[in-house]
C-alpha positions as MATLAB code, in Angstrom:
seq = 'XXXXXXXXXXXXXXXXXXXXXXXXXXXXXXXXXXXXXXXXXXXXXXXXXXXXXXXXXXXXXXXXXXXXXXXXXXXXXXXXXXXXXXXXX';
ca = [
       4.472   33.853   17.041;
       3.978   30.425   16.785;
       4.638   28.938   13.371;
       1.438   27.557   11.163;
       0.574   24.364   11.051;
      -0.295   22.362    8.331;
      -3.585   20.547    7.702;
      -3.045   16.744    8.693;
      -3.657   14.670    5.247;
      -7.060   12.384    5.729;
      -5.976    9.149    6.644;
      -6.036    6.448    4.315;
      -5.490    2.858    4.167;
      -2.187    1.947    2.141;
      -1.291   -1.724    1.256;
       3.191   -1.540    1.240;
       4.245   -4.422   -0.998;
       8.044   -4.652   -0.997;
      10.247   -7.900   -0.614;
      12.642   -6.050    1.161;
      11.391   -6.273    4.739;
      13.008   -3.529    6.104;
      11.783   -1.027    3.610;
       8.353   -2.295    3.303;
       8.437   -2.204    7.528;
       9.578    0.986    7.633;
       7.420    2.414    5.313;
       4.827    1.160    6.311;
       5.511    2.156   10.713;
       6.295    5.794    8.886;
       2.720    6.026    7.560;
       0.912    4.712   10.473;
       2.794    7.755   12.294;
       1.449    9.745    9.525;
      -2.228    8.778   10.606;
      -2.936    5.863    7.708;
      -4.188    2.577    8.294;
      -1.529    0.122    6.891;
      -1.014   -3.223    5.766;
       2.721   -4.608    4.775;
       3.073   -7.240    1.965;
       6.546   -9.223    1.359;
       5.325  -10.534   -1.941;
       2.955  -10.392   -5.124;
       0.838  -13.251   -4.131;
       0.500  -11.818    0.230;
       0.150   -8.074   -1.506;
      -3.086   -9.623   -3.551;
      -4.117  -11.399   -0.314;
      -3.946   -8.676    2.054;
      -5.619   -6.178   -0.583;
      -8.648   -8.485   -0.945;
      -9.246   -8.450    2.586;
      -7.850   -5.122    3.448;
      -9.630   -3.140    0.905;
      -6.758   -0.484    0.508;
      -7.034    3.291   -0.663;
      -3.486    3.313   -2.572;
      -0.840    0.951   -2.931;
       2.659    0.932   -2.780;
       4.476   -1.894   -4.754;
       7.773   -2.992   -5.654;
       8.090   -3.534   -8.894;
      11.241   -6.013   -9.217;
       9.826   -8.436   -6.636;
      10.538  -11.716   -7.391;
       7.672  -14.170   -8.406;
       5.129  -11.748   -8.790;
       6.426   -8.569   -9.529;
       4.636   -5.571   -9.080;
       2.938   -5.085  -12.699;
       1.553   -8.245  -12.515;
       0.239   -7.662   -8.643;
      -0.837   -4.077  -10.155;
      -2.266   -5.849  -13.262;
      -4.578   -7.981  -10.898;
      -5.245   -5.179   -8.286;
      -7.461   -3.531  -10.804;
      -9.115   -6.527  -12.099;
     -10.723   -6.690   -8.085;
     -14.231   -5.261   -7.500;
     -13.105   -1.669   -6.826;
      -9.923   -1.761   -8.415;
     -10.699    1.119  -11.163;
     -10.405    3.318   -8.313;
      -7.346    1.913   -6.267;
      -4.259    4.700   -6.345;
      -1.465    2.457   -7.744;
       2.334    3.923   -6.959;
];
């Protein structure tokens, strides 16, 4: 028989903040294959940016980036109108 399949996750949109453009590239292609909306960050200052515009369901952030590092872009994210319920990781 054919195996089971699982349930697709719902789709969400995830903001990728990394400096290291590779990673956050990757990352970020990998989840749009996965079905989620996606928008890729390559600092604190672009992450804040794109998330005011974007609207995101979760984040991803770096936390050593350099400038703004990812507590302080965290830190900020939940100070935004709808921030309280932003999924930080």
């Amino acid at each position: 028989p054919a195996p089971a399949r699982a349930r697709p996750a719902a789709s969400r949109r995830v903001l990728v903040a990394d400096d290291n453009r590779g990673a956050a590239e990757g990352l970020g292609l990998l989840l749009r294959l996965g079905g989620h909306e996606t928008r890729v960050a390559h600092d604190g200052h672009a992450a804040l940016a794109a998330a005011a515009e974007f609207r995101p369901d979760v984040a991803l952030l770096d936390i050593g980036m350099p400038g703004l590092d990812g507590y302080e872009v965290a830190l900020r994210l939940r100070a935004m109108p709808g921030g309280e319920a932003l999924r930080l990781v």
